[in-house]
Coordinates of C-alpha atoms (C1' of nucleotides) in Angstrom, one line a residue:
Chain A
X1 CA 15.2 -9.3 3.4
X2 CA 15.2 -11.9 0.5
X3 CA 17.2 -10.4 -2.5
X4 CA 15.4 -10.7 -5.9
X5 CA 18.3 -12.0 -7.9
X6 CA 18.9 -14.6 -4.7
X7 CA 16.1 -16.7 -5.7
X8 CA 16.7 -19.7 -7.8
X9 CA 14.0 -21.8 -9.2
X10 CA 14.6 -24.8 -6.8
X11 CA 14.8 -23.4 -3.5
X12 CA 10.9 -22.3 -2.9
X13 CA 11.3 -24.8 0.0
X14 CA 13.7 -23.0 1.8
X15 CA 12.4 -19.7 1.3
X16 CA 8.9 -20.7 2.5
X17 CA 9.9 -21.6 6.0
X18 CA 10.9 -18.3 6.4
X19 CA 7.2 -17.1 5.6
X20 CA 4.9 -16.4 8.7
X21 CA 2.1 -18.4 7.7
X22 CA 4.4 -21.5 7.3
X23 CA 6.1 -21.8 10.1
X24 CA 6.1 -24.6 12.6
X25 CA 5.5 -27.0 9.4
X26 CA 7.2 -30.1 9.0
X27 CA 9.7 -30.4 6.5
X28 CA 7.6 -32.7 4.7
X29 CA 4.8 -30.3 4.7
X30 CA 6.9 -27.6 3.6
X31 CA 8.0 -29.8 0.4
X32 CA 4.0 -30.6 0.1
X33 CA 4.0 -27.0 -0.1
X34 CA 6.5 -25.9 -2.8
X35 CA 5.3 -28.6 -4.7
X36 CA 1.6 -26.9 -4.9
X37 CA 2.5 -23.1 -5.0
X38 CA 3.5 -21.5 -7.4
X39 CA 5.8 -18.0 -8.5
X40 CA 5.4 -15.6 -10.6
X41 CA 6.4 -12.0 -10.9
X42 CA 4.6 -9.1 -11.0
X43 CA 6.4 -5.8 -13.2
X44 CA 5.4 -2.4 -11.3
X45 CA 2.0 -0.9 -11.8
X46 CA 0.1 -4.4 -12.6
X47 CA -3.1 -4.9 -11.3
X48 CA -2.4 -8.3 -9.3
X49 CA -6.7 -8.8 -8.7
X50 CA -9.9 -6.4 -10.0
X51 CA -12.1 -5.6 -7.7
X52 CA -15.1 -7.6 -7.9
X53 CA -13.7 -10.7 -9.2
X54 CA -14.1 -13.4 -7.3
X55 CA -10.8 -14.5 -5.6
X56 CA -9.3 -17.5 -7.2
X57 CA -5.4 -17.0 -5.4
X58 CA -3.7 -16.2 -2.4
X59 CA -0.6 -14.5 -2.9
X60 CA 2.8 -14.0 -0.3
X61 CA 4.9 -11.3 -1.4
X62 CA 8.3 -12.5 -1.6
X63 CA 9.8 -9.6 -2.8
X64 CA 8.5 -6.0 -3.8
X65 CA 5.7 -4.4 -2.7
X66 CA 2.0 -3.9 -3.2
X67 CA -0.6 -1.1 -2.8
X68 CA -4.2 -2.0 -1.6
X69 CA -6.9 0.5 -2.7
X70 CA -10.0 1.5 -3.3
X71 CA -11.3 4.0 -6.5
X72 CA -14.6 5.4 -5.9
X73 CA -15.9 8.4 -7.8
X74 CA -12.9 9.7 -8.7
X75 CA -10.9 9.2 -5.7
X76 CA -8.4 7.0 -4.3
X77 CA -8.4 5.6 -0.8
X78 CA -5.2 3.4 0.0
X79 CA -6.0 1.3 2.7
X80 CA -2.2 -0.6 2.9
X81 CA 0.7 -0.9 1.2
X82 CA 2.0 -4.8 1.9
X83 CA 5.6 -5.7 1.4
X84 CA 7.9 -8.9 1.6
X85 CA 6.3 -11.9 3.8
X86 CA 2.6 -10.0 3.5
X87 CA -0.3 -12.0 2.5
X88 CA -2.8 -10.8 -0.2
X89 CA -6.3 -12.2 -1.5
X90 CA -6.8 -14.9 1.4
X91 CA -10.0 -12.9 2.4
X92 CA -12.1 -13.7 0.0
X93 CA -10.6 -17.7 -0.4
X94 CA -12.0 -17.2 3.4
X95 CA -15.1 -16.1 3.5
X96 CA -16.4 -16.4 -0.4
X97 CA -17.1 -12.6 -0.7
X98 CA -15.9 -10.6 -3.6
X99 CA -12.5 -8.6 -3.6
X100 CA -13.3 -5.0 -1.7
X101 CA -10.5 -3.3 -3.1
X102 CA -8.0 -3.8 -5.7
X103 CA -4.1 -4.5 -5.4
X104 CA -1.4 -3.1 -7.4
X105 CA 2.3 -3.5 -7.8
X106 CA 4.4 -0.5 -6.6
X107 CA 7.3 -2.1 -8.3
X108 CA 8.3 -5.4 -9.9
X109 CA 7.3 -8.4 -7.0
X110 CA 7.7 -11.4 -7.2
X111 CA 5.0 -13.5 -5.4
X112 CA 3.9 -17.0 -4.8
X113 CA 0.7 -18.2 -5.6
X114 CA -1.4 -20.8 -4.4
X115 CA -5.0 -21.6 -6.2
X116 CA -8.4 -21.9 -3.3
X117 CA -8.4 -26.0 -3.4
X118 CA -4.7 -25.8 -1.9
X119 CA -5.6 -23.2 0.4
X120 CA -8.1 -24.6 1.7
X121 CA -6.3 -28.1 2.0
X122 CA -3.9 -26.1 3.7
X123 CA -5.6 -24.5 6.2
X124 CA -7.7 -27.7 7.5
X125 CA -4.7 -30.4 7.1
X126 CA -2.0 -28.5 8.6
X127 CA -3.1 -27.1 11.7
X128 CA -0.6 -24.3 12.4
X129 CA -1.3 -23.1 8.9
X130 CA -4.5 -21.7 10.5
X131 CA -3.3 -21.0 13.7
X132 CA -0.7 -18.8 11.9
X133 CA -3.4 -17.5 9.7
X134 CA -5.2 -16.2 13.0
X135 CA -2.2 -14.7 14.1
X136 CA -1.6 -13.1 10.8
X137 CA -5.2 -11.2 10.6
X138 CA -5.2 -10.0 14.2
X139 CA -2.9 -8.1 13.6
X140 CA -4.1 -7.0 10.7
X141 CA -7.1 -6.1 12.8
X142 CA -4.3 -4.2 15.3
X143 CA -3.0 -2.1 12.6
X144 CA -6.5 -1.2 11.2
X145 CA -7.6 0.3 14.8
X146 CA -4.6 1.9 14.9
X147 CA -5.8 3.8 11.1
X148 CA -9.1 4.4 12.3
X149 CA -7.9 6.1 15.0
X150 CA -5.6 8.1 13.4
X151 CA -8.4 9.3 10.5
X152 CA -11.1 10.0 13.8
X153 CA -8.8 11.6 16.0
X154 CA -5.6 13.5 14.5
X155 CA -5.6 16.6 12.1
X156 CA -3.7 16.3 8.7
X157 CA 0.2 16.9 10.1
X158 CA -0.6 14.3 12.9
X159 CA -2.5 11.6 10.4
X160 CA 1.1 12.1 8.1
X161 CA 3.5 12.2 10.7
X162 CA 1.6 8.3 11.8
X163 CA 1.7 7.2 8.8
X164 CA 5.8 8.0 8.6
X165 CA 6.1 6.6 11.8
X166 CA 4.5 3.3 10.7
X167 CA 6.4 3.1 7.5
X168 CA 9.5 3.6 9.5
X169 CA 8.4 0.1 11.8
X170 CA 7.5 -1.7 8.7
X171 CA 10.1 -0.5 5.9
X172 CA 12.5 1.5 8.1
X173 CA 16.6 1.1 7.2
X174 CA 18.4 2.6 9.8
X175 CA 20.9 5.0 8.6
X176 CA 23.3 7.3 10.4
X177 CA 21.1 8.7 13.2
X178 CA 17.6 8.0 11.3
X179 CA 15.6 6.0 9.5
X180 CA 15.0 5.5 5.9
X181 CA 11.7 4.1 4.6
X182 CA 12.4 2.0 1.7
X183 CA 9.7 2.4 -0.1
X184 CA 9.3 5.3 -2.4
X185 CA 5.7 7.0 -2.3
X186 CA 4.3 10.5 -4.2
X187 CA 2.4 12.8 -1.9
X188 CA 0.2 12.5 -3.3
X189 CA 0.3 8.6 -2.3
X190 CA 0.6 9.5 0.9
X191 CA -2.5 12.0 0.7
X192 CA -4.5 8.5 -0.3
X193 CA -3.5 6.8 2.7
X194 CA -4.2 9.6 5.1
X195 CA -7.6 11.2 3.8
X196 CA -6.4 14.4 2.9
X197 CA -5.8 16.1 -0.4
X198 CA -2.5 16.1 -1.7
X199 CA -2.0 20.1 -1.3
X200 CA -2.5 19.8 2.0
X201 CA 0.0 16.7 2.5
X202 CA 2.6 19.1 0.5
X203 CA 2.2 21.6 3.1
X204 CA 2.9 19.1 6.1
X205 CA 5.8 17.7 4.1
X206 CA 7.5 21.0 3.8
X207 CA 6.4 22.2 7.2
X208 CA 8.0 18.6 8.5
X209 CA 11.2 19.4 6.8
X210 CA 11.6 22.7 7.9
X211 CA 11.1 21.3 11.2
X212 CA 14.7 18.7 9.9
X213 CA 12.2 16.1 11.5
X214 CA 12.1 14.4 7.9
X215 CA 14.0 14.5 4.4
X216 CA 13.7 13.4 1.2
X217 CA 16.9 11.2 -0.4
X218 CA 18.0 11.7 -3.9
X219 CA 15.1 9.0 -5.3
X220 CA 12.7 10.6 -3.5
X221 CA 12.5 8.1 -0.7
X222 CA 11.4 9.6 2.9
X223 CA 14.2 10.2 6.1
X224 CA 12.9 10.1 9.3
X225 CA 15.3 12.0 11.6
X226 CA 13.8 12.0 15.0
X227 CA 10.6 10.1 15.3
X228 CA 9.7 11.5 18.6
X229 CA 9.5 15.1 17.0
X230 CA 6.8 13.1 14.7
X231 CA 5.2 11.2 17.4
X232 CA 4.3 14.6 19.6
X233 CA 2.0 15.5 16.2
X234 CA 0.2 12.1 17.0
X235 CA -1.3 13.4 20.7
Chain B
X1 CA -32.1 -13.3 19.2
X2 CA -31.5 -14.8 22.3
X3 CA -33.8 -13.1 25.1
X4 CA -31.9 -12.6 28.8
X5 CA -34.8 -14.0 30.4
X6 CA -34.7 -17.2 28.5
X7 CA -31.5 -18.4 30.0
X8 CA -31.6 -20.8 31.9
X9 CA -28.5 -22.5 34.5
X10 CA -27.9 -25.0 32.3
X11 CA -29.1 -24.8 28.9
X12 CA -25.2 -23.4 28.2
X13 CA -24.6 -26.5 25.7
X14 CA -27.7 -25.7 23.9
X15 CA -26.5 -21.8 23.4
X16 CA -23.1 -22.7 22.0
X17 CA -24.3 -24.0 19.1
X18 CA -25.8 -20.7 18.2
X19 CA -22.5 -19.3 18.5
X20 CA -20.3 -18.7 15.3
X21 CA -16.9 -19.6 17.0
X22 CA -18.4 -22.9 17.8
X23 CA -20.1 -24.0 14.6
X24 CA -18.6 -27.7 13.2
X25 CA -18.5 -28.7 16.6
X26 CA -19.3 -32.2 17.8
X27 CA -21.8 -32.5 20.8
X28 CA -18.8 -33.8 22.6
X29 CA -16.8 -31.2 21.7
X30 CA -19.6 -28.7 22.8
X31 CA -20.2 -30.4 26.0
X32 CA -16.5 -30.3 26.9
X33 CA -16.9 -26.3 26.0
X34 CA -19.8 -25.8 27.9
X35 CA -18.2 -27.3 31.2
X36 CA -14.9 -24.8 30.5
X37 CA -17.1 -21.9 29.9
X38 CA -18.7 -19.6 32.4
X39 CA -21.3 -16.6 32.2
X40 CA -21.0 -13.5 33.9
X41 CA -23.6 -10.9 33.5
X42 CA -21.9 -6.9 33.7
X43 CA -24.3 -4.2 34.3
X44 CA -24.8 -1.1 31.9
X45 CA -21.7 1.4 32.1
X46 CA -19.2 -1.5 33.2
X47 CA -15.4 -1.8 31.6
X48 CA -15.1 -5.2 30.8
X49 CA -11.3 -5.3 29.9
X50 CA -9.4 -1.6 30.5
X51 CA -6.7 -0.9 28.2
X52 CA -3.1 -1.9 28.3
X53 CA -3.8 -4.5 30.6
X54 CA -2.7 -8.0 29.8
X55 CA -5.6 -9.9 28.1
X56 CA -7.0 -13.1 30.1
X57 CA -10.1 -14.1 28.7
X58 CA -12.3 -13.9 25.9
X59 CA -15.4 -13.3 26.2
X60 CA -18.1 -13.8 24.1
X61 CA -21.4 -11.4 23.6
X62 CA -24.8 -13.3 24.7
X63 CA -27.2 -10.4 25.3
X64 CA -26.1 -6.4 24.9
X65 CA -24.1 -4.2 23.5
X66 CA -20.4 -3.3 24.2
X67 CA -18.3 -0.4 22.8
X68 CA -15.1 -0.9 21.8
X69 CA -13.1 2.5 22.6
X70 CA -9.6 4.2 22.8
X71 CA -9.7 7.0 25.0
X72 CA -6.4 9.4 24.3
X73 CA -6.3 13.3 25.5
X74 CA -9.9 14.0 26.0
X75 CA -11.2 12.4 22.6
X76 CA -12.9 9.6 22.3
X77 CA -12.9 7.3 19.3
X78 CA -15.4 4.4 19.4
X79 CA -13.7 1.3 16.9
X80 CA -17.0 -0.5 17.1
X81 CA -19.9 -1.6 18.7
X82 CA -19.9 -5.2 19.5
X83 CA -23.3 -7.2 20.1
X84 CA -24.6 -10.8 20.4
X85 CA -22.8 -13.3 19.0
X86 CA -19.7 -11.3 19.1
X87 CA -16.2 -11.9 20.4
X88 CA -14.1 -10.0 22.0
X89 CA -10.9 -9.7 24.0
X90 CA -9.4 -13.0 21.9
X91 CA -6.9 -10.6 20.4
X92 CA -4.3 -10.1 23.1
X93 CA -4.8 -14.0 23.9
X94 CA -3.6 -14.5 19.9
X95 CA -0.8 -12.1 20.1
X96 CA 0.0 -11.7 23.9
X97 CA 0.1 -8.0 23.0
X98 CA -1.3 -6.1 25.4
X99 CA -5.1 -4.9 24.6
X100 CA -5.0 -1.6 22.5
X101 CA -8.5 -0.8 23.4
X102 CA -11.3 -0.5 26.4
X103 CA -15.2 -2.0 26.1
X104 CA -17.8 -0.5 27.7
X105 CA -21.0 -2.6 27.9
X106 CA -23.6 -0.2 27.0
X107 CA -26.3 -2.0 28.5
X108 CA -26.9 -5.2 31.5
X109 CA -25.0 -7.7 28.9
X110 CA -24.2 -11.3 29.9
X111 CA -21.2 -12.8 28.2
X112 CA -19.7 -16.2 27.9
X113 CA -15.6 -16.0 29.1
X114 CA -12.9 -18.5 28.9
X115 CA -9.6 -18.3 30.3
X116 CA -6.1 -18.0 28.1
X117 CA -5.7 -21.6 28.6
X118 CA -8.9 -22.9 27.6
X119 CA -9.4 -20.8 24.5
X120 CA -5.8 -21.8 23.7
X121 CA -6.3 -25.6 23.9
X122 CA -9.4 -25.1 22.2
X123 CA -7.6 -23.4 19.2
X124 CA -5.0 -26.3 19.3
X125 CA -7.5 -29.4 19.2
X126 CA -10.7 -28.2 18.0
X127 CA -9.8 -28.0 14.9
X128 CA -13.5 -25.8 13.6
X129 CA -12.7 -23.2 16.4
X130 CA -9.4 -22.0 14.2
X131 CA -11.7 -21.9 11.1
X132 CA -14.0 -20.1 12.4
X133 CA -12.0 -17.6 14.3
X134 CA -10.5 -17.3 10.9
X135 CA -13.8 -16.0 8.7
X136 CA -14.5 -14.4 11.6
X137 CA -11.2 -11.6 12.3
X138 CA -11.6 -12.1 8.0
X139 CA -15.2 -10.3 8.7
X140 CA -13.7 -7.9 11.1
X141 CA -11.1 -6.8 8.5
X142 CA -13.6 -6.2 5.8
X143 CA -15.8 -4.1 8.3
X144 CA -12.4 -2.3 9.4
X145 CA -11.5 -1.5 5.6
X146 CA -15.2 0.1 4.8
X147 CA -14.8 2.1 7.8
X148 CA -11.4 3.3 6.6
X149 CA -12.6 4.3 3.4
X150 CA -15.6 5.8 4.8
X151 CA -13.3 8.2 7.1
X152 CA -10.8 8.6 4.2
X153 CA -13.4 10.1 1.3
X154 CA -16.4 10.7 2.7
X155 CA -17.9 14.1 4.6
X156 CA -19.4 14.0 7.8
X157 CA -23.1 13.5 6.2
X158 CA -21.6 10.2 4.2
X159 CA -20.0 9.0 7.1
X160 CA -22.8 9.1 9.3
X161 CA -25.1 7.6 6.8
X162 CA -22.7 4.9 6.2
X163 CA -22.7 4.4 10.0
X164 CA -26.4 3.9 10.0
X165 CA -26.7 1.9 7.4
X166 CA -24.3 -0.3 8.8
X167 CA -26.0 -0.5 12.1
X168 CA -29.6 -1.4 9.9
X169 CA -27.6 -4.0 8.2
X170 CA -26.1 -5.5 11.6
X171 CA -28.8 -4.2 14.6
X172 CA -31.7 -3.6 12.3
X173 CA -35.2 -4.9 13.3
X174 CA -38.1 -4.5 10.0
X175 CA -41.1 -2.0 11.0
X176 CA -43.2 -1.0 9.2
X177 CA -41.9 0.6 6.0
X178 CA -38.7 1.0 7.9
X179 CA -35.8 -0.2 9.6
X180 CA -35.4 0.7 13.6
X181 CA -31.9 0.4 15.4
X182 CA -32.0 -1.7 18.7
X183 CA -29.1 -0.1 20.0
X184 CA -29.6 3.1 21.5
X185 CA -26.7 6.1 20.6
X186 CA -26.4 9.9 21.2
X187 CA -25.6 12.0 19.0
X188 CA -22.4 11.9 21.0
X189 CA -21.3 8.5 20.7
X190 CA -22.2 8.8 16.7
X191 CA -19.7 11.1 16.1
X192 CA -16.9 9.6 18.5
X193 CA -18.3 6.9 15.9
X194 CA -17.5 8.9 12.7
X195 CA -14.5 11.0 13.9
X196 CA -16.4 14.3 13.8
X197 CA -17.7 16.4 16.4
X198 CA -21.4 16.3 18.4
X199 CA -21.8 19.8 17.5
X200 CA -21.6 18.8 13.3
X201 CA -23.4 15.2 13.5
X202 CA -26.3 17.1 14.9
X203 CA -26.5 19.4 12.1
X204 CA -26.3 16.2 9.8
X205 CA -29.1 14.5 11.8
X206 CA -31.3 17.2 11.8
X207 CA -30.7 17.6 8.2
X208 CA -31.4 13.8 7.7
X209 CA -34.3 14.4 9.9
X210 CA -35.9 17.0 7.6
X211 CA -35.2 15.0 4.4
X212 CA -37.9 12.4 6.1
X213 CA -34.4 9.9 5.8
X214 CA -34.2 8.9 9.3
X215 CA -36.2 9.8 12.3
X216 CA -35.9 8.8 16.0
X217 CA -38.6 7.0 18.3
X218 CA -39.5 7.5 21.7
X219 CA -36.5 5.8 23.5
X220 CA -33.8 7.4 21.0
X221 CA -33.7 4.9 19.1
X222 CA -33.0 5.5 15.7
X223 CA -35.4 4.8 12.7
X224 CA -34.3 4.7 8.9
X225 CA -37.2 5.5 6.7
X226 CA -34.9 5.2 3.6
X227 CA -31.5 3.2 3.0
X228 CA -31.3 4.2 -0.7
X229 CA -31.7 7.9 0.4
X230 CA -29.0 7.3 3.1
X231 CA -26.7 5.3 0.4
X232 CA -26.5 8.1 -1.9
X233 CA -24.3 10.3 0.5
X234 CA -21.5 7.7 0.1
X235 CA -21.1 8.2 -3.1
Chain C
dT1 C1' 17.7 17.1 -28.3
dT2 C1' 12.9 18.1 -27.8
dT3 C1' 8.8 16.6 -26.0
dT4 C1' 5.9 14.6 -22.5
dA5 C1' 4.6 13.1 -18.3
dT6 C1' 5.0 13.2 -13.4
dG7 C1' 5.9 15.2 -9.1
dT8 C1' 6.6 19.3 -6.1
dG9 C1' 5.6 24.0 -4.1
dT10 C1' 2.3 27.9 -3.8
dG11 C1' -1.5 31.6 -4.0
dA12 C1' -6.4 32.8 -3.9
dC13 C1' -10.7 31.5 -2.7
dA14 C1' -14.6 28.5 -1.3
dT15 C1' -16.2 25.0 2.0
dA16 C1' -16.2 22.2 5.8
dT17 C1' -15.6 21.6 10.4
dT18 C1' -14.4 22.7 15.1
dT19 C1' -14.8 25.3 19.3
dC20 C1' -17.1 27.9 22.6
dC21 C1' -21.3 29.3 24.2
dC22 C1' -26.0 29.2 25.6
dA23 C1' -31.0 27.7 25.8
dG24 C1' -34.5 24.4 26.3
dC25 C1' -36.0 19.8 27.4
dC26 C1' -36.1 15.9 29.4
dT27 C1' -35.3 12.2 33.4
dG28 C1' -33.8 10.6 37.6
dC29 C1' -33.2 11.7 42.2
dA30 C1' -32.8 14.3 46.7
Chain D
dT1 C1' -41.2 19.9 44.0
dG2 C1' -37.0 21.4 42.6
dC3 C1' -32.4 20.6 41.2
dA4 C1' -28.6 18.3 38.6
dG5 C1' -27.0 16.1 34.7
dG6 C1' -27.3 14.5 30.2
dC7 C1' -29.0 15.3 25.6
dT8 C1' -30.5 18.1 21.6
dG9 C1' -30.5 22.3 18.8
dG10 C1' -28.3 26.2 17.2
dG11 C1' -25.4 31.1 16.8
dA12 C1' -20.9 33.1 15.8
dA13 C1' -16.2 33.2 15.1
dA14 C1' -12.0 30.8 14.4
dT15 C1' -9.6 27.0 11.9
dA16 C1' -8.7 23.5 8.9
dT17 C1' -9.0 21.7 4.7
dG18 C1' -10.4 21.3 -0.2
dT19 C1' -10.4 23.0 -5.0
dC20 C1' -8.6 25.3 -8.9
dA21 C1' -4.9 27.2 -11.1
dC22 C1' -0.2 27.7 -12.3
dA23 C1' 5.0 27.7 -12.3
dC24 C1' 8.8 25.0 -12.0
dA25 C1' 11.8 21.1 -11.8
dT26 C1' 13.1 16.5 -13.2
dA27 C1' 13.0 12.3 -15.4
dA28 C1' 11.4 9.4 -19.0
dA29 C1' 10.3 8.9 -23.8
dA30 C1' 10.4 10.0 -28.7

DNA sequence: TTTTATGTGTGACATATTTCCCAGCCTGCA
DNA sequence: TGCAGGCTGGGAAATATGTCACACATAAAA
């Protein structure tokens, strides 16, 4: 985990060879790199790109964490919430399509930033750039099955008790006997990313804790207590 | 559309041009694929990979239909249905994770395979074949995140109108004053399709039916009479 | 401090969907 | 021909979930 208030203006180089899509680059190619990307940070709740515009930036989360959505009619579908080392906007520097959702800043992030040209120069000068790049969408493409089946298959206490369990892999801190997810989300967040209306993700919560298979901390922040209590909700 | 009866032994070289994955290559180049590559033809009904077993090939889709499906306590959830032109299996050669999902060929399809190795080498030193395997998993997000949203927000009506407008846009063959589906579904495999159950998706179709929205031939096939009428059930 | 906004927990009621069951209709096959 | 199996269509009851409405707590803002 890189600490915000560890990061210095000069060191991009070093922090970037810690970033999956960078690795197995030279050291000279890494200093080609943190010559042509940039930083910037991001305070909570900004809109990092519209929907619809056409996508002018990758970005790497360095730090912080981001929520990808879509607004239609009213309501809010979250289809992933990204975090440090995630990569954001490369789709449409890929494939010349307009943004499909929109991303927004759960808290302050900071993020580097490179424009398309240096993408692009990127990916076909440096080959494992786009080997890692392949690497990094499949299993994007794993963890989107894994939704899909969730939304077809599972009832409302099994799509939430998933989506705790998957938090737990990707944000989990272990803490005396459990796990606590870093990232602090509403229900009715967590309604977003499951389907279901936020009433109904109250009752699952409260059922969930009366089970003591999950807690809340003092900033609201989830506790996963045994995850194979969760995972029998899953089928 | 490539027709089964038109391949020939040896005309492999002239097929791999047609194929995405290949595009930007250099005769050479296609020549050496074309000697790495072999064909095997699997009859309707056959399992081309089962799950959980280490992947070893890809294999690409030359003629027919496969369904990608996870199979877990009775229900079925279909993640997509694959057809010419279409890779699959290259995940677990990417990742070495094992494969999270089975494919069905749903009708006598003949693919194009390659071993580990050979897609491997071609992913190292055919510099196009990462590009394109990159738009193409980028493609295969996008169509992931519409189904997301589609099982996240809309009813069972919006979802299975999105799922035939989808097929029109990606199977669809121009009639007159309609669009007819190639591929031929049950009303069972539509809703392992839209995560609902047969019993509903045939109320939806017969209400689809009577709205003169979609209607069905004399092989099953499906015919859509009017997309915009479809379209405004996802909102 | 008061006010405002935001998040949680809950009841009543309306809808949506599933499950189980059965009937009719095909098609392929013995 | 007759039977078995798969597919469609639909009834009835049981569940699951959504919607609307409100009380309450807590934290941020004025």
């Amino acid at each position: 985990m890189i600490k915000m208030t560890e990061l210095k203006k000069d060191d991009t180089r070093n922090i970037l060879s810690d970033i999956k899509l960078f690795e197995g680059l030279t050291p000279t190619q890494l200093d080609w790199v943190a010559k042509h990307a940039h930083r910037r940070t991001f305070t909570a709740g900004t809109n990092v790109m519209t929907i619809e515009q056409p996508g002018e930036a990758v970005f790497i989360i360095l730090h912080g964490t981001v929520k990808i959505h879509i607004e239609q009619s009213g309501r809010d579908v979250i289809l992933s919430i990204l975090g440090s080392g995630d990569l954001l906007g490369e789709m449409s520097l890929i494939d010349s399509v307009g943004r499909s959702a929109s991303a927004l800043t759960l808290e302050n992030t900071l993020m580097l930033w490179m424009d398309k040209t240096t993408f692009n120069y990127l990916l076909d000068n440096f080959p494992p750039v786009a080997r890692n790049l392949v690497k990094i969408l499949s299993a994007r493409v794993r963890l989107s099955d894994q939704v899909i089946q969730s939304l077809a298959s599972l009832d409302v206490n099994g799509r939430v008790a998933r989506q705790l369990l998957a938090f737990a892999e990707r944000y989990g801190r272990e803490v005396t006997n459990a796990v606590q997810i870093r990232i602090i989300l509403t229900q009715g967040d967590l309604a977003d990313l499951v389907g279901a209306s936020r009433k109904r993700v109250n009752q699952t919560m409260v059922f969930l804790k009366e089970q003591g298979l999950v807690s809340t901390d003092a900033d609201g922040r989830f506790i996963i207590h045994d995850k194979a209590g969760l995972a029998r909700f899953c089928d």
